[in-house]
Short mmCIF file of C-alpha atoms in Angstrom, two decimals:
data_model
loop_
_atom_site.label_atom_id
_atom_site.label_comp_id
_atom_site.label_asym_id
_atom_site.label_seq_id
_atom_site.Cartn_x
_atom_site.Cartn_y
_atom_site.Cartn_z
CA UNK Z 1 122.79 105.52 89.43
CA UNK Z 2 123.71 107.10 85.38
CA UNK Z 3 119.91 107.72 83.95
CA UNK Z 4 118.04 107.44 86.65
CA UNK Z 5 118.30 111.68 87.13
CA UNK Z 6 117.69 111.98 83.28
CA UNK Z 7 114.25 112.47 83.35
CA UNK Z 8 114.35 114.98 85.26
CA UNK Z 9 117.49 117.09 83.63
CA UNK Z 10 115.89 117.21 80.40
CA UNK Z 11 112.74 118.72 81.00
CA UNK Z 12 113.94 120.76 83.80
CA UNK Z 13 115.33 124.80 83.84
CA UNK Z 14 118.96 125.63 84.13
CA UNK Z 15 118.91 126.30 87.63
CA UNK Z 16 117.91 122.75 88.47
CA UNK Z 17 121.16 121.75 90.44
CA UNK Z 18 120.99 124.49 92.69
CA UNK Z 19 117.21 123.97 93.92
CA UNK Z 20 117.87 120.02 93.61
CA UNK Z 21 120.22 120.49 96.77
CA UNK Z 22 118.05 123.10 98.18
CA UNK Z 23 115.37 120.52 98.11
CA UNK Z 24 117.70 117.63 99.23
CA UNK Z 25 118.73 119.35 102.05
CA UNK Z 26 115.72 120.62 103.34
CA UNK Z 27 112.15 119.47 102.63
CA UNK Z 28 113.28 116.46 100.27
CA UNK Z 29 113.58 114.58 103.19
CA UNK Z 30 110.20 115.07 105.39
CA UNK Z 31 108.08 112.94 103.49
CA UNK Z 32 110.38 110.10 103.91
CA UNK Z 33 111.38 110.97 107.77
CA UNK Z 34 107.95 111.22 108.82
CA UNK Z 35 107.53 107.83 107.58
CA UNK Z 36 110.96 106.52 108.68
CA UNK Z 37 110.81 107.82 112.00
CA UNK Z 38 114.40 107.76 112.66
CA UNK Z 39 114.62 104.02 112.83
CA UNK Z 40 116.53 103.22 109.26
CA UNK Z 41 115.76 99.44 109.08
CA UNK Z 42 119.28 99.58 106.69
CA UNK Z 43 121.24 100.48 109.77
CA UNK Z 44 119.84 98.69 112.31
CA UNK Z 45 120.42 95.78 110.11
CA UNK Z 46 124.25 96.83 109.76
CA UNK Z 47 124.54 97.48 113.42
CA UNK Z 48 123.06 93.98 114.06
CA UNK Z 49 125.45 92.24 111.59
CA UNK Z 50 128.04 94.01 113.27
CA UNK Z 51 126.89 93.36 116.96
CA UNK Z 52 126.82 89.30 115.88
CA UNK Z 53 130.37 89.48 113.96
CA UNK Z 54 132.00 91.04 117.23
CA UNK Z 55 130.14 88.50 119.39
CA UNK Z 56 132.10 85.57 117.07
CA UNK Z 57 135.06 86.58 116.71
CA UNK Z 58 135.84 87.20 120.33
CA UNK Z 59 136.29 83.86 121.70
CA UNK Z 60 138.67 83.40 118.53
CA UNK Z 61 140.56 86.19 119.18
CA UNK Z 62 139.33 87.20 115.14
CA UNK Z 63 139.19 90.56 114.53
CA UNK Z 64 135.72 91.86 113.50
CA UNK Z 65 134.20 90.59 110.30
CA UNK Z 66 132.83 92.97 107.48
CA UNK Z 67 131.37 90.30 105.02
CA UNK Z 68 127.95 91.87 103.86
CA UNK Z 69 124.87 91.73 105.97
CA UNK Z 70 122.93 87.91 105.01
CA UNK Z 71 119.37 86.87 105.43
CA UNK Z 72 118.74 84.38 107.96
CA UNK Z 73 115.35 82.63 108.42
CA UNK Z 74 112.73 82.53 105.75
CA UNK Z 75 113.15 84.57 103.26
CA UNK Z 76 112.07 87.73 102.11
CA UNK Z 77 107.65 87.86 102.25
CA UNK Z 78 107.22 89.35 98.60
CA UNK Z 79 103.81 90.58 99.68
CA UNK Z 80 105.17 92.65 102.45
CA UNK Z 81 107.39 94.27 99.71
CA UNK Z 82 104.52 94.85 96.58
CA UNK Z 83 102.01 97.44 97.19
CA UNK Z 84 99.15 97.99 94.99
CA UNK Z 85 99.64 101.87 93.85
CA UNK Z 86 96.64 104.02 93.09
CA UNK Z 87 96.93 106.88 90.81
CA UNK Z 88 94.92 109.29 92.77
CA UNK Z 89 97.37 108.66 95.72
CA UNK Z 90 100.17 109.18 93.82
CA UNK Z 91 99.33 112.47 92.21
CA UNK Z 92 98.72 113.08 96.32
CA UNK Z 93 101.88 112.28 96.92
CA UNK Z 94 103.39 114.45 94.18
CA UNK Z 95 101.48 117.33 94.87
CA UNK Z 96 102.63 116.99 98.56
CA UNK Z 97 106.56 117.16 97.51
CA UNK Z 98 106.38 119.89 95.66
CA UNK Z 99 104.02 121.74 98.61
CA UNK Z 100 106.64 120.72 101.00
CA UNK Z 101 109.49 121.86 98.46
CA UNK Z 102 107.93 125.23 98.48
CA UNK Z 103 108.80 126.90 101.58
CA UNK Z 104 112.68 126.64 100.99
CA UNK Z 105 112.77 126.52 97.32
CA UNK Z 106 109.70 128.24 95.27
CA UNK Z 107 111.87 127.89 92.01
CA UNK Z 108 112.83 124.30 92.64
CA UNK Z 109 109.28 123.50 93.88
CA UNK Z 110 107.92 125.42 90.30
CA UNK Z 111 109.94 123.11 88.23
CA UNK Z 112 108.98 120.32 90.30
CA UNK Z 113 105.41 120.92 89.57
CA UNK Z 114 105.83 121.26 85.54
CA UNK Z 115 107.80 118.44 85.81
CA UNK Z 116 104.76 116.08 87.06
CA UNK Z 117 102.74 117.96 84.91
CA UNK Z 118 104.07 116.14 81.74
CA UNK Z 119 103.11 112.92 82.36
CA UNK Z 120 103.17 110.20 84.78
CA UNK Z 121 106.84 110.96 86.46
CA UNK Z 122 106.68 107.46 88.97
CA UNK Z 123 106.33 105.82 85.54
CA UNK Z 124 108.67 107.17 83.55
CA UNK Z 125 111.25 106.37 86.10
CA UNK Z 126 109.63 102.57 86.57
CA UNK Z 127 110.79 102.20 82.79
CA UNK Z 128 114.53 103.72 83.75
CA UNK Z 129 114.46 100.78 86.14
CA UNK Z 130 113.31 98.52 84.92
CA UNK Z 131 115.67 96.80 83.01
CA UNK Z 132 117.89 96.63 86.17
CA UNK Z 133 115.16 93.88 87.76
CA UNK Z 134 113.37 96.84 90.13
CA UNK Z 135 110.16 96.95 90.18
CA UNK Z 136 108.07 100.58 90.82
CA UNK Z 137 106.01 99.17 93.10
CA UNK Z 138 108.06 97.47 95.07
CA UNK Z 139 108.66 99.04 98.27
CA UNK Z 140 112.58 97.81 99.47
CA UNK Z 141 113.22 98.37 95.58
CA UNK Z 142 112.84 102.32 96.27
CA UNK Z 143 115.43 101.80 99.16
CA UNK Z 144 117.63 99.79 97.44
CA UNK Z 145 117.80 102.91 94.77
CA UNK Z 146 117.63 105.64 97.15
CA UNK Z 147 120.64 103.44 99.27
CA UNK Z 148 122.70 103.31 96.51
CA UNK Z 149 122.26 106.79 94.68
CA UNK Z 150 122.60 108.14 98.31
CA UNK Z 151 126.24 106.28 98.97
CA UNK Z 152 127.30 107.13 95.35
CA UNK Z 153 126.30 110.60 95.81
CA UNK Z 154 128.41 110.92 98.82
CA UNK Z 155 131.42 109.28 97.03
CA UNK Z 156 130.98 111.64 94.66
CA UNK Z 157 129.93 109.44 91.37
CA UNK Z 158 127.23 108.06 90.15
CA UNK Z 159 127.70 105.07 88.36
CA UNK Z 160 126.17 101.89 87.68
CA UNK Z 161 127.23 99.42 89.80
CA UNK Z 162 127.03 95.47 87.84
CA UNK Z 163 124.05 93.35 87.82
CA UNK Z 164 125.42 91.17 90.59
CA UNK Z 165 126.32 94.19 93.19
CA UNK Z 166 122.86 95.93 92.38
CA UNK Z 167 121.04 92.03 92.96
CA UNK Z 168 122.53 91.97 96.43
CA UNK Z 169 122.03 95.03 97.53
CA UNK Z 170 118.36 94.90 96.73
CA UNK Z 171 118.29 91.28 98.66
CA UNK Z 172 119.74 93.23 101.68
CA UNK Z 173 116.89 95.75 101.14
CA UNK Z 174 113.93 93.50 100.72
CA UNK Z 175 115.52 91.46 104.16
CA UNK Z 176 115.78 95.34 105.75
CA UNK Z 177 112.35 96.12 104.79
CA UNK Z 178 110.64 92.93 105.76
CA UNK Z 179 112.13 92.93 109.02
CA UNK Z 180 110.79 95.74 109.85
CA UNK Z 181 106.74 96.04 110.82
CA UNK Z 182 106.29 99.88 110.35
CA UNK Z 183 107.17 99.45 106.84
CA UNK Z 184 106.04 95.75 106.25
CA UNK Z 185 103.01 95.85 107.46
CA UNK Z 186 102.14 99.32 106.92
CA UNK Z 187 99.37 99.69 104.07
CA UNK Z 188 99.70 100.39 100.39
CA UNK Z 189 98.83 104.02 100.76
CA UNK Z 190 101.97 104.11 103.25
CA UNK Z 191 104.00 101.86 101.48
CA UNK Z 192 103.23 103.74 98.07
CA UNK Z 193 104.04 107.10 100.24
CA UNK Z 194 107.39 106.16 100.84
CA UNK Z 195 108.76 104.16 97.61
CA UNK Z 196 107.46 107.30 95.63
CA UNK Z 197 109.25 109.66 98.24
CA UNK Z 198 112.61 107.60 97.88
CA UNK Z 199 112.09 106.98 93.50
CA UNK Z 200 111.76 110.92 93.64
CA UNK Z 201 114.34 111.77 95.89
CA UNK Z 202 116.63 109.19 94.09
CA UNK Z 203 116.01 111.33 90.92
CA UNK Z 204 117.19 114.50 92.23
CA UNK Z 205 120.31 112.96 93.90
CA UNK Z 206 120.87 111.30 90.06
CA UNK Z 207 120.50 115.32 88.67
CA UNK Z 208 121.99 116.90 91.03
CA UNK Z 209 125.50 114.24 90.86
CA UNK Z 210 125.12 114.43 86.93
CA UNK Z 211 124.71 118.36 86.64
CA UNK Z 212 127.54 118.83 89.10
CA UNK Z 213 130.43 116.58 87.64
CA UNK Z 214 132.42 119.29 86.13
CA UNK Z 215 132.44 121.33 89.74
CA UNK Z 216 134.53 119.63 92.52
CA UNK Z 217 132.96 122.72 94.91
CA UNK Z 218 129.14 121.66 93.84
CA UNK Z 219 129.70 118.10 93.97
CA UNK Z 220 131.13 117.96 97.58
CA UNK Z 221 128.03 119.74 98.26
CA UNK Z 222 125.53 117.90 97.03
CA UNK Z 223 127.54 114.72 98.87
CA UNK Z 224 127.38 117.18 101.80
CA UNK Z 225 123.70 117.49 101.95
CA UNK Z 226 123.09 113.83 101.14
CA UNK Z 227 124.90 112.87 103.83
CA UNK Z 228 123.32 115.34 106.16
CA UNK Z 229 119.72 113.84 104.95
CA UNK Z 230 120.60 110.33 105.43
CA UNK Z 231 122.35 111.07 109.18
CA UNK Z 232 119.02 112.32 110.06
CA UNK Z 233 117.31 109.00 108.73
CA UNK Z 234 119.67 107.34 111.11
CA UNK Z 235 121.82 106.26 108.38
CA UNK Z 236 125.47 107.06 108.55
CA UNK Z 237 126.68 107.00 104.65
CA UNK Z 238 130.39 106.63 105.62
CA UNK Z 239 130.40 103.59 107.64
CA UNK Z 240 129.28 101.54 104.46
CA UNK Z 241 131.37 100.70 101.92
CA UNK Z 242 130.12 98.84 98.68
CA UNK Z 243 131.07 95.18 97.77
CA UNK Z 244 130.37 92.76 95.12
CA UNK Z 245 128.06 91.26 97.46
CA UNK Z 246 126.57 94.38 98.57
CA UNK Z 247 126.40 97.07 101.36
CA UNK Z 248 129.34 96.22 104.22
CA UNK Z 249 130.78 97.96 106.99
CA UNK Z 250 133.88 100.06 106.33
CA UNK Z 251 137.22 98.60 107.77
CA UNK Z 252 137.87 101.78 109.92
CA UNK Z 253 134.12 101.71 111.62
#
């Protein structure tokens, strides 16, 4: 999503689209796999939608529906979204990326660490989104970014999508994440764990996309290792496409 990444490019050294993908598509991702565990509450949602739209339009003889994933039941339990972030946990959590960004990327992991240096990072990009209704500490807010800066990425852009199209894709998020007990009803530490993991990793997808505009090669790359990082979250990018009313299933899944 344009300015979410800025943040980072301006205070950050020449090299930082090369070690944004190195981190990207290596140890970006562990902090929010380990959490995660495979189980991408986004896709099992999808695959759900999709299981129920086949079930309905067989005795019809319809062919399958693609209309964006709905909540059904109560809605979504706000608490089970909020967490209440501490600041000693998050400059944990920080200090943990950068320690895991080491090992395949001391440069990238370097800038990383003057980066969070300068200030509080979570809330400089809490002001950045702001303005587009997300809230920092809101748990299925970080997915909703990291779910759409992660399908951009892979289509190659990163543009803002309208205020309607980012609303419903952060109600299929918030339904996602409240479904879901591991997240849900995880505690704050573990909730604030994650959302940080995903506002960070949404930053670097933002840079990287944004530094690599002007090179077809290093864009398709960075889509590359997106994609690679979100397959191993059990999310497969190019099954979605992106509606006004959100997330749906592509017409050739």
């Amino acid at each position: 999503m344009r300015g979410l990444g800025a943040a980072l490019i301006l205070v950050t050294a020449t090299h930082w689209a090369n070690s944004a993908q190195a981190q990207i598509d290596s140890q970006g991702w562990v902090m929010i796999t380990s959490t995660v565990t495979h189980s991408d509450p986004l896709s099992m949602m999808l695959d759900d939608r999709m299981a129920q739209d086949a079930a309905r339009a067989r005795p019809a003889g319809r062919p399958r529906a693609t209309e964006p994933p709905s909540p059904r039941g109560t809605p979504a339990d706000a608490r089970a979204l909020r967490y209440l972030p501490s600041k000693a946990r998050r400059s944990a959590n920080l200090a943990a990326f950068v320690q895991k960004t080491r090992a395949a990327d001391p440069a990238g992991a370097a800038d990383l660490q003057q980066l969070f240096a300068q200030g509080d990072f979570i809330e400089r990009l809490g002001a950045l989104v702001a303005p587009h209704g997300l809230h920092i500490d809101n748990v299925a807010d970080a997915y909703a970014m990291w779910w759409l800066t992660a399908w951009e990425a892979v289509h190659g852009n990163n543009d803002t999508p309208d205020p309607a199209t980012l609303a419903a894709v952060r109600r299929q998020a918030a339904t996602a994440v409240a479904a879901t007990p591991g997240i849900a009803g995880a505690s704050d530490a573990k909730k604030q764990e994650l959302a940080e993991a995903l506002w960070v990793q949404s930053a670097l997808i933002d840079a990287s996309i944004e530094q690599a505009k002007r090179d077809p090669a290093q864009l398709r790359a960075v889509g590359n290792a997106v994609r690679k990082g979100a397959q191993a979250m059990g999310l497969d990018l190019h099954r979605l496409d992106l509606a006004p009313g959100g997330f749906v299933l592509a017409h050739d899944s």
